[in-house]
XYZ file of C-alpha atoms in Angstrom:
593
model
C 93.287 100.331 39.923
C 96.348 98.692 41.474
C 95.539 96.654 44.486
C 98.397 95.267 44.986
C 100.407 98.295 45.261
C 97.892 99.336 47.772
C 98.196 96.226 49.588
C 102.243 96.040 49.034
C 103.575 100.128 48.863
C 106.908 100.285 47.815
C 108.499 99.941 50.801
C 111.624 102.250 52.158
C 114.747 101.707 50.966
C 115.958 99.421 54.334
C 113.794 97.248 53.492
C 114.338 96.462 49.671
C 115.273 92.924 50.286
C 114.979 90.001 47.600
C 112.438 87.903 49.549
C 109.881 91.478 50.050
C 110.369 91.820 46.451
C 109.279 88.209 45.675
C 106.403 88.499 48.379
C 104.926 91.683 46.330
C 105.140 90.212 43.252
C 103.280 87.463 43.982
C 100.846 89.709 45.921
C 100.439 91.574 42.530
C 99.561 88.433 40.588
C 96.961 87.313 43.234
C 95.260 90.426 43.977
C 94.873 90.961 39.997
C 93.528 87.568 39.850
C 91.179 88.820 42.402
C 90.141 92.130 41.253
C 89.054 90.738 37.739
C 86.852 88.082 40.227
C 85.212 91.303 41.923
C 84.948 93.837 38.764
C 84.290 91.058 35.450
C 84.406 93.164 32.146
C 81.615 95.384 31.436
C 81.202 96.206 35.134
C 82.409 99.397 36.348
C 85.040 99.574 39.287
C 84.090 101.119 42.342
C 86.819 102.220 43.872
C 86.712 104.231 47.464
C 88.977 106.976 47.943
C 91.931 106.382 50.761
C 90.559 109.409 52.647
C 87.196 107.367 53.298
C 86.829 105.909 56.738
C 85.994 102.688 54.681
C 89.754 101.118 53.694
C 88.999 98.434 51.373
C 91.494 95.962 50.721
C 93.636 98.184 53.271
C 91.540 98.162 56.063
C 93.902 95.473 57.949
C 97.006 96.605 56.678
C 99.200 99.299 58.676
C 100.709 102.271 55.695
C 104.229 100.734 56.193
C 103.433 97.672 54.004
C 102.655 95.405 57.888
C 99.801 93.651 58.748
C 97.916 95.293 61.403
C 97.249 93.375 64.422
C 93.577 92.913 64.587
C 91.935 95.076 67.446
C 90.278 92.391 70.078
C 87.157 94.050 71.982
C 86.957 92.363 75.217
C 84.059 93.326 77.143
C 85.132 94.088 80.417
C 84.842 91.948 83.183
C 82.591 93.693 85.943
C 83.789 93.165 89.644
C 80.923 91.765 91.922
C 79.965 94.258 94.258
C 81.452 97.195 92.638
C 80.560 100.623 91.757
C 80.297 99.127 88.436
C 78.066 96.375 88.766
C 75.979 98.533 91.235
C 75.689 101.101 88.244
C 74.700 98.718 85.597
C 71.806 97.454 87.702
C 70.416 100.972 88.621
C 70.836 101.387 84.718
C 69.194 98.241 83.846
C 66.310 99.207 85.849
C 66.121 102.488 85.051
C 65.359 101.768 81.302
C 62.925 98.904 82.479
C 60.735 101.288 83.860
C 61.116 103.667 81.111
C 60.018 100.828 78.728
C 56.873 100.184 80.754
C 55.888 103.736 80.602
C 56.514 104.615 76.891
C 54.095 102.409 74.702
C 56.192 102.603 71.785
C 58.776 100.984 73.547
C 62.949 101.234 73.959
C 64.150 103.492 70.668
C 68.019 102.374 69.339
C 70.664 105.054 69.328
C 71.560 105.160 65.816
C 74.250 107.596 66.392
C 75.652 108.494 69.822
C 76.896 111.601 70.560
C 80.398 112.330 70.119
C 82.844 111.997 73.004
C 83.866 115.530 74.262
C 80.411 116.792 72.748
C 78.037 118.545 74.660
C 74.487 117.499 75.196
C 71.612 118.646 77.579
C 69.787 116.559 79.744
C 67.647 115.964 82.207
C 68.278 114.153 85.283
C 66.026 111.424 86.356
C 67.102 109.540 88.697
C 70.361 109.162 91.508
C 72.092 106.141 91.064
C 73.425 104.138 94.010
C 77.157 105.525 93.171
C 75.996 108.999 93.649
C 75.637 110.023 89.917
C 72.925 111.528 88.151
C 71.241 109.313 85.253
C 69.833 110.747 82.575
C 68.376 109.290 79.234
C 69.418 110.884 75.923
C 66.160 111.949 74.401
C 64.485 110.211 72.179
C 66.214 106.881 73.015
C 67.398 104.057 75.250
C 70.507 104.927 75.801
C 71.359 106.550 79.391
C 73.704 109.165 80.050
C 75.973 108.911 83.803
C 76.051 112.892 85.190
C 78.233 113.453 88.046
C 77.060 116.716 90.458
C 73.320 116.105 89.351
C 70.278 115.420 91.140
C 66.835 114.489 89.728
C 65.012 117.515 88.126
C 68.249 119.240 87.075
C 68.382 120.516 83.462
C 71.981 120.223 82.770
C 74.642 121.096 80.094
C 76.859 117.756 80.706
C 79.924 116.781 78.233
C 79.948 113.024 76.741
C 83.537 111.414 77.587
C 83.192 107.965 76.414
C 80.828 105.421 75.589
C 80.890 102.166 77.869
C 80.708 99.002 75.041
C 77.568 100.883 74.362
C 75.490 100.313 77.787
C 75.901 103.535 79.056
C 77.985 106.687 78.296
C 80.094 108.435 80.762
C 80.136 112.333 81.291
C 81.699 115.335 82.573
C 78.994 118.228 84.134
C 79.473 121.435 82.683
C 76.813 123.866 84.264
C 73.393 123.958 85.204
C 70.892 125.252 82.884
C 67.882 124.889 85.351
C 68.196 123.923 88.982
C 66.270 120.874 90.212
C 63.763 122.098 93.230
C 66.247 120.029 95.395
C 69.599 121.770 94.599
C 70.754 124.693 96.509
C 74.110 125.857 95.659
C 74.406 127.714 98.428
C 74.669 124.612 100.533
C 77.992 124.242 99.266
C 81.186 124.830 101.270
C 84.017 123.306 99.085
C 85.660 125.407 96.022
C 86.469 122.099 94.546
C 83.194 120.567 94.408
C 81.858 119.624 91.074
C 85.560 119.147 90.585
C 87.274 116.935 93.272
C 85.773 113.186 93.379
C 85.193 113.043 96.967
C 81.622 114.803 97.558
C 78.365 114.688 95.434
C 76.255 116.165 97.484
C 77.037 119.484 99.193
C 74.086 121.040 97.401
C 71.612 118.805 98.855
C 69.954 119.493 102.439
C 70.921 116.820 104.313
C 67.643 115.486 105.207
C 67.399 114.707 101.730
C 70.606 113.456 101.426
C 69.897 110.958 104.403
C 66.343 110.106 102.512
C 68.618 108.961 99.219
C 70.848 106.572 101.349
C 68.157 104.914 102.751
C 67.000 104.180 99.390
C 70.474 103.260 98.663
C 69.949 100.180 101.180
C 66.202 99.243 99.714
C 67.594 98.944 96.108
C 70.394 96.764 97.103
C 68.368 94.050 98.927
C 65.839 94.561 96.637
C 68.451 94.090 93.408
C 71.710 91.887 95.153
C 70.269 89.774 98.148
C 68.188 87.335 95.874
C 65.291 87.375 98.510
C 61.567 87.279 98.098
C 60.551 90.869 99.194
C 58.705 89.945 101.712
C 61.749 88.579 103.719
C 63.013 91.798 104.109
C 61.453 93.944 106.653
C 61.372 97.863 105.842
C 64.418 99.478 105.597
C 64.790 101.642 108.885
C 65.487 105.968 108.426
C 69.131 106.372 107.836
C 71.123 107.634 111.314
C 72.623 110.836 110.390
C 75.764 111.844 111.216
C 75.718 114.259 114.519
C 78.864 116.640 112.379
C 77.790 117.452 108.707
C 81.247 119.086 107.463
C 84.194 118.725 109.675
C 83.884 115.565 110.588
C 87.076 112.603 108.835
C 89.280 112.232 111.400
C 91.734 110.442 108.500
C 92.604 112.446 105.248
C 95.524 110.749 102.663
C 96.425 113.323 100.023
C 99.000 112.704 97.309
C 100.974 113.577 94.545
C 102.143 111.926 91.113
C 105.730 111.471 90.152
C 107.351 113.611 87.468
C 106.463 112.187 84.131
C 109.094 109.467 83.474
C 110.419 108.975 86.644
C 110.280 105.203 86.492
C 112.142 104.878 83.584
C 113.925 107.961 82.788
C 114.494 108.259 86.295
C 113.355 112.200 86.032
C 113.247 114.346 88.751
C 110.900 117.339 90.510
C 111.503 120.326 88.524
C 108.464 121.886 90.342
C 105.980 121.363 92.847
C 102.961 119.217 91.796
C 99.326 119.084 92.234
C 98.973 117.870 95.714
C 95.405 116.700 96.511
C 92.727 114.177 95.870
C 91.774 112.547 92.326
C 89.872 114.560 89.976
C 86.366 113.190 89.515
C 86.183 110.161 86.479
C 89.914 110.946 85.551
C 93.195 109.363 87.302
C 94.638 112.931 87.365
C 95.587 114.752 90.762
C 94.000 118.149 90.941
C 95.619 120.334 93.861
C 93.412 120.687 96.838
C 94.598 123.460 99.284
C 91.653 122.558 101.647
C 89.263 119.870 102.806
C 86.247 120.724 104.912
C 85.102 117.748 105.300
C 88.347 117.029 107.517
C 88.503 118.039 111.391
C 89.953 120.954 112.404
C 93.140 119.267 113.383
C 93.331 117.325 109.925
C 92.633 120.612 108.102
C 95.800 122.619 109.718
C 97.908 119.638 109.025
C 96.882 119.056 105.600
C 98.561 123.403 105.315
C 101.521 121.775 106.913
C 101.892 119.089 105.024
C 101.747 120.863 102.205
C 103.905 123.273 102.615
C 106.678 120.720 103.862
C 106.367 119.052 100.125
C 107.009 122.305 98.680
C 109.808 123.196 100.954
C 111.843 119.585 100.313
C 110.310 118.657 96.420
C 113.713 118.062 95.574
C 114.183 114.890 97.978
C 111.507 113.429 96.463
C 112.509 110.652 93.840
C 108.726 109.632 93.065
C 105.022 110.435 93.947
C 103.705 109.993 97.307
C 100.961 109.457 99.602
C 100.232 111.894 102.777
C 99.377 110.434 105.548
C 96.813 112.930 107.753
C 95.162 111.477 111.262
C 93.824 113.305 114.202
C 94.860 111.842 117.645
C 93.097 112.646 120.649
C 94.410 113.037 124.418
C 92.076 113.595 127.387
C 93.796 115.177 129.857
C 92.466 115.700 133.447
C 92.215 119.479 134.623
C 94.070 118.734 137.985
C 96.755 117.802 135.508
C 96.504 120.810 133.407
C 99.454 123.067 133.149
C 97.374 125.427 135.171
C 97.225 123.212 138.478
C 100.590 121.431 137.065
C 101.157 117.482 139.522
C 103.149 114.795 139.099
C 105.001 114.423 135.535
C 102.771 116.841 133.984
C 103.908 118.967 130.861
C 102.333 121.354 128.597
C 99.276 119.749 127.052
C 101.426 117.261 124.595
C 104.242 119.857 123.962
C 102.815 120.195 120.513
C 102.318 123.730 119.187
C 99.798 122.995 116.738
C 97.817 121.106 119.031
C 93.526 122.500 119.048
C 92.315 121.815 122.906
C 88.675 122.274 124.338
C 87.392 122.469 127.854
C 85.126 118.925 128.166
C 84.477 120.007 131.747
C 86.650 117.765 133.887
C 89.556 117.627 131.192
C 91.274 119.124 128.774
C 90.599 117.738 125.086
C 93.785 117.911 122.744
C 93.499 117.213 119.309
C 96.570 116.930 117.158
C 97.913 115.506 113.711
C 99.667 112.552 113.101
C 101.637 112.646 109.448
C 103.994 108.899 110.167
C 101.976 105.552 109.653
C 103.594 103.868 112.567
C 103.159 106.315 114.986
C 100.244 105.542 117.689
C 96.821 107.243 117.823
C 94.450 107.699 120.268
C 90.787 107.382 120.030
C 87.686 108.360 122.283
C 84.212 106.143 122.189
C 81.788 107.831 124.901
C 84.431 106.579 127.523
C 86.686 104.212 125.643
C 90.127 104.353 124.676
C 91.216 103.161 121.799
C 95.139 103.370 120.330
C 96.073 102.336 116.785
C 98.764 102.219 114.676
C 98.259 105.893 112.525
C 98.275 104.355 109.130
C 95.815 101.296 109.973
C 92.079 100.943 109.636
C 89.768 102.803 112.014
C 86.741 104.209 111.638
C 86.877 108.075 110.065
C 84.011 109.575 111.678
C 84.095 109.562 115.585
C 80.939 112.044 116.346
C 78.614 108.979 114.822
C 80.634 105.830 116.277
C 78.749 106.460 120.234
C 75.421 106.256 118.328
C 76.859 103.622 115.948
C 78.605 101.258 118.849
C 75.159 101.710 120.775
C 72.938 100.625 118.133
C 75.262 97.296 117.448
C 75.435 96.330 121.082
C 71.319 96.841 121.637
C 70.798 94.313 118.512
C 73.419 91.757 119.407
C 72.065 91.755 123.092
C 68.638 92.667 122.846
C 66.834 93.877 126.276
C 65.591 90.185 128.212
C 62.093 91.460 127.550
C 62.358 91.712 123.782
C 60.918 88.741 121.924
C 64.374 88.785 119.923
C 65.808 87.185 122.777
C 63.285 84.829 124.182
C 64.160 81.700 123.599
C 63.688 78.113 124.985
C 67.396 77.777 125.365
C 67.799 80.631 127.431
C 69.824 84.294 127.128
C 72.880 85.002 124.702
C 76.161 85.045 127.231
C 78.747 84.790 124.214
C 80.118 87.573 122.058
C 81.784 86.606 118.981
C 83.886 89.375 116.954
C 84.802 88.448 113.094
C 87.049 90.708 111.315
C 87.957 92.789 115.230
C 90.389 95.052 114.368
C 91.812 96.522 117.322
C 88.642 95.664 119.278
C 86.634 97.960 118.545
C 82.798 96.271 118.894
C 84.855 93.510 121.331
C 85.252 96.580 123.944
C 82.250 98.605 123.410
C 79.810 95.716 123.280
C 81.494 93.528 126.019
C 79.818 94.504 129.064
C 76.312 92.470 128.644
C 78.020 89.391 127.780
C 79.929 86.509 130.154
C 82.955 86.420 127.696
C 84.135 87.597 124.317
C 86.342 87.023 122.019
C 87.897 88.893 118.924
C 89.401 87.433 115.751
C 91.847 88.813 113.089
C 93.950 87.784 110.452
C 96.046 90.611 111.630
C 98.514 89.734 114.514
C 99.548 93.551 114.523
C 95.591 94.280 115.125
C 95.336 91.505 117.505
C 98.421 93.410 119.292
C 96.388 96.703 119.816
C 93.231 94.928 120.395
C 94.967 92.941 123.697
C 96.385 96.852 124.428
C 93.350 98.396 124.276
C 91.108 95.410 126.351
C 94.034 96.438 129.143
C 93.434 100.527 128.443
C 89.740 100.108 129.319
C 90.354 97.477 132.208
C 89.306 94.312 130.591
C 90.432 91.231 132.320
C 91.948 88.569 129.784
C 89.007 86.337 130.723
C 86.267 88.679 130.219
C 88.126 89.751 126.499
C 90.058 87.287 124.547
C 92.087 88.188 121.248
C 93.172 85.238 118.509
C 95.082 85.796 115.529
C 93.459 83.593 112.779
C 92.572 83.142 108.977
C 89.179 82.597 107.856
C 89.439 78.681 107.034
C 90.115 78.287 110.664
C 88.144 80.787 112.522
C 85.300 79.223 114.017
C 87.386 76.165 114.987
C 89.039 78.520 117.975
C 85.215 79.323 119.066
C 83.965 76.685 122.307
C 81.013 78.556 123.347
C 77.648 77.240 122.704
C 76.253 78.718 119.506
C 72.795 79.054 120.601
C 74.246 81.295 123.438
C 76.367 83.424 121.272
C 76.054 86.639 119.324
C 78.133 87.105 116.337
C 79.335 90.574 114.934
C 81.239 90.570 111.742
C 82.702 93.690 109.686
C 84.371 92.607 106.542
C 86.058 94.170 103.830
C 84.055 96.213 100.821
C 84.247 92.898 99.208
C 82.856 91.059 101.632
C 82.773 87.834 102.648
C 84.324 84.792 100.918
C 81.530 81.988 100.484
C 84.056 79.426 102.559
C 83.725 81.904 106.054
C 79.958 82.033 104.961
C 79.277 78.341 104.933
C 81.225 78.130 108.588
C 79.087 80.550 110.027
C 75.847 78.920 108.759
C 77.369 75.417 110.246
C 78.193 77.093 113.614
C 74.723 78.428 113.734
C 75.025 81.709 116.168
C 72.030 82.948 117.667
C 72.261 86.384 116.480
C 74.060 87.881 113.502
C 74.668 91.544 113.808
C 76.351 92.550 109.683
C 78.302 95.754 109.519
C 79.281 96.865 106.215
C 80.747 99.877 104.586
C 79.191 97.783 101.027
C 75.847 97.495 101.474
C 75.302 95.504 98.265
C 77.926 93.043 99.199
C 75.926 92.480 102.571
C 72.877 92.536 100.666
C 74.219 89.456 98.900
C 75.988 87.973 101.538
C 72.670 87.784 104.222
C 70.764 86.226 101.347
C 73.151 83.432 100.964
C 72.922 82.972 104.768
C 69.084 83.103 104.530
C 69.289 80.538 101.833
C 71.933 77.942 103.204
C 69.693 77.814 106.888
C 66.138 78.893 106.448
C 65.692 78.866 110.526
C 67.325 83.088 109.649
C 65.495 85.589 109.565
C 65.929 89.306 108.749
C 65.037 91.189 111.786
C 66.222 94.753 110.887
C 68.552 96.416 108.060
C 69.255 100.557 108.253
C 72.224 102.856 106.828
C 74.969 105.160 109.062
C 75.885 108.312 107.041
C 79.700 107.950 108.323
C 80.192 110.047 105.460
C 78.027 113.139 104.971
C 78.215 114.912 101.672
C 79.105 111.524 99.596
C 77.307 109.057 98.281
C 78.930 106.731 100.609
C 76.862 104.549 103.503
C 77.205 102.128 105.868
C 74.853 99.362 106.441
C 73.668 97.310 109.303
C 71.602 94.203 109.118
C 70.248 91.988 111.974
C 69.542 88.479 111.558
C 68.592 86.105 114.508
C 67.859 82.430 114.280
C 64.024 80.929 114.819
C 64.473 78.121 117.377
C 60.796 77.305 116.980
C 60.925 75.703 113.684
C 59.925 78.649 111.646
C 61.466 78.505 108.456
C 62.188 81.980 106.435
C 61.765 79.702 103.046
C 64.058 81.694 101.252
C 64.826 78.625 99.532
C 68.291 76.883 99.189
C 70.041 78.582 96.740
C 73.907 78.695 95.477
C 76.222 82.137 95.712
C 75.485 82.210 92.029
C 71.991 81.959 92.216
C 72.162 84.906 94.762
C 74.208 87.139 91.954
C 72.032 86.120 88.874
C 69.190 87.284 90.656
C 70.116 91.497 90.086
C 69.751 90.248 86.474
């Protein structure tokens, strides 16, 4: 057997140089030094043929005579609070459980299945991210289902193996319906497909009974609280519109392949639509019913205006689709026309309803810096079209209700009695355009609104003015974090603090500011209820005079596995310590594990 010329293969003709030649002769004297090492006479060779998935002596060498670069696995680094890390935990404690019920204990995988096999399961148990979990029988290992609910019987198709915690899937069909699924339920032609919905075949009861457990495992697994500092979760608030309720859709389309380096160009019209579940691939979406009815006949326009001018188009883009309301008073109506009146907004596509004493027209806004106009109960509110608001107005009256009764509680209640007398201050984190400012204004003396955003700010001071705010009862500031509480003068055991950060949450720095400014009351929304989770047990932990008073989910988002969170806290001025103990931000993370 000739190692070296498996090590050294004559190499092509470009490469014939003097030095190579040198290099594999000397290769051929040390690798016959070292085969008689390995195989001393009177021991038989063993020698493994090339087509073995076992290389040998070749195993880091590349066929064109090269040394391969050595393949580093890095385990990937998990982002706190994301789907993720919420995953992993709902794993985690999914094959805890199983381990206390099977006596033999957790069985190894000795072989995994194949990606792009198929497999049949059954589903035990919805994770936090809306997937279906199921464990491969006869093992530990646990299978991620997407379009499965607990008691399904499914044909699902293995994708790939994550460093070998979990294994990602594709569902294929159903081989025996859980009691809980009803396909019937479902109203989208894309579901099971598009990665927007999970679970149109759920009643939504049910659906609302799975986000509230959403918001018990992720105090239970990411705050770092004793259990008994957290009160019981409250009933999620459903939404009052099921289907037909985002007010904001943003479909796209990809580039041609190429086009940032071969500068390529449309030859046809793309898939234009949302992302196809577990893939970065754009599946073409003709419809949305989760959209308003507005959205929905813009999204046809839109559309078709791609189609019509695909040839202007020099890369992929994002569609911008938001509904804009106008009110407009029936002794203004075109009917009993006064003053500058026109036809209701001139717009042809515009939907409009009879409210009783107005008009309601509903259009679709397709450019970002247009101006949009939104409707709380009786507030106005008008944004830049491409900004942040919320996407589901039939919930925000209920929603905007519920945050204004906690952070000014009735004078009866005993979360506002207090030696020091009532809360007069409002205090707005993260405002926006104003949005909890406004609604929640009118019980306190004076608030005030903070945002990194000076744009927001803008609309915020525009929108105090639309709903006849005086500067004095409303006041706007532009700030960062690392300065926010230094623009706040009111006394903090008269104030009331709302804050509504980003899914990420907040930075420890804000954190340790708000625990040294010591508000009353601490009313948390969140659209990432595990990043709250861990957030309100740092605050419990850095001031032990907080308590929990409350914590309950919104479905903003029927039909997802999306929901937003709410938590109360309010500050004990008797003493009474919540001895959550004094813990660090890390502390509060290691504790899920």
């Amino acid at each position: 057997m000739d190692i070296a010329n498996n090590l050294w293969p004559e190499e092509p003709p470009m490469f014939r140089s003097p030095i190579l030649r040198l290099l594999r002769a000397y290769s051929k004297q040390i690798s016959g030094k070292l085969f008689e090492t390995l195989n001393p006479p009177g021991m038989s060779a063993t020698i493994i043929p090339e087509s073995s998935s076992t290389l040998g002596f070749n195993e880091e060498l590349r066929r064109n005579g090269r040394p391969a670069k050595k393949r580093r696995i890095r385990e990937k680094i998990v982002k706190e609070g994301s789907s993720e890390e919420i995953l992993l935990v709902d794993i985690k404690n999914l094959l805890a459980a199983q381990a206390l019920e099977d006596p033999e204990g957790p069985k190894l995988v000795d072989n995994l299945p194949e990606p792009f096999t198929e497999i049949d399961l059954t589903i035990t148990e919805l994770s936090s991210t809306g997937d279906g979990l199921a464990i491969i029988p006869s093992s530990s290992h646990v299978c991620v289902v997407p379009f499965a609910v607990p008691g399904d019987r499914v044909t699902a198709k293995v994708i790939r193996h994550v460093e070998e915690k979990y294994s990602i899937s594709d569902f294929v069909k159903v081989l025996e319906p859980s009691p809980l699924r009803d396909d019937s339920r479902i109203r989208c032609s894309y579901f099971a497909t598009c990665g927007g919905c999970q679970f149109q075949m759920l009643d939504y009861n049910i659906q609302l009974t799975y986000k509230k457990r959403i918001v018990e495992k992720a105090f239970k697994n990411f705050s770092g609280l004793n259990p008994e500092l957290v009160p019981p979760v409250g009933d999620t608030i459903g939404s009052p519109l099921q289907y037909g309720y985002r007010t904001k859709l943003t479909p796209h389309f990809d580039g041609p392949p190429g086009w940032k380096r071969q500068k390529r160009v449309f030859e046809s019209v793309p898939p234009i639509g949302f992302m196809k579940k577990g893939m970065r691939k754009t599946i073409d979406i003709e419809d949305c019913p989760i959209g308003t009815d507005s959205v929905r006949e813009g999204m046809k326009r839109a559309r078709i205006r791609v189609m019509e001018n695909i040839k202007s188009y020099k890369k992929g883009a994002t569609l911008l689709l938001r509904e804009s309301t106008k009110r407009i008073p029936k002794s203004q109506s075109p009917t009993t026309p006064t003053g500058d009146s026109k036809e209701p907004s001139g717009d042809s596509h515009a939907l409009t309803k009879d409210c009783g004493d107005y008009i309601e027209e509903r259009t679709c806004i397709t450019n970002s810096t247009e101006t949009s106009v939104e409707y709380v109960d009786g507030f106005i509110f008008e944004n830049p079209a491409g900004a942040f608001f919320q996407n589901n107005n039939s919930i925000l009256p209920i929603f905007t209700d519920y945050v204004r009764r906690n952070l000014h509680p009735p004078p009866d209640s005993s979360s506002s009695s207090s030696p020091k007398g009532g809360i007069n201050y409002l205090v707005d984190a993260y405002c926006g355009s104003g949005l909890f400012t406004i609604t929640c204004s009118e019980p306190f003396a004076q608030t005030i609104g903070i945002d990194i955003s000076s744009d927001s700010i803008s609309f915020a001071r525009r929108n105090a003015v639309l709903n006849s705010l005086p500067p004095t009862k409303a006041i706007f500031i532009a700030a960062d974090a690392p300065t926010l509480f230094a623009n706040i003068t009111f006394p903090s055991a008269e104030t009331a603090l709302v804050i509504d950060p980003p899914r990420k949450g907040c930075d420890e720095g804000f954190l340790k500011q708000l625990v040294a400014y010591s508000p009353r009351r601490i009313v948390y929304v969140s659209c990432n209820v595990h990043t709250q989770a861990r957030d309100v047990g740092f605050i419990m932990r850095e001031d032990e005079a907080y308590i929990l008073e409350s914590v309950r989910g919104f479905d903003f988002f029927p039909q997802t596995g999306h929901v937003e969170s709410v938590a109360v806290l309010k500050r004990m001025d008797d003493g009474t310590e919540n001895r959550a103990g004094v813990g660090t931000r890390e502390e509060c993370s290691d504790a899920k594990t």
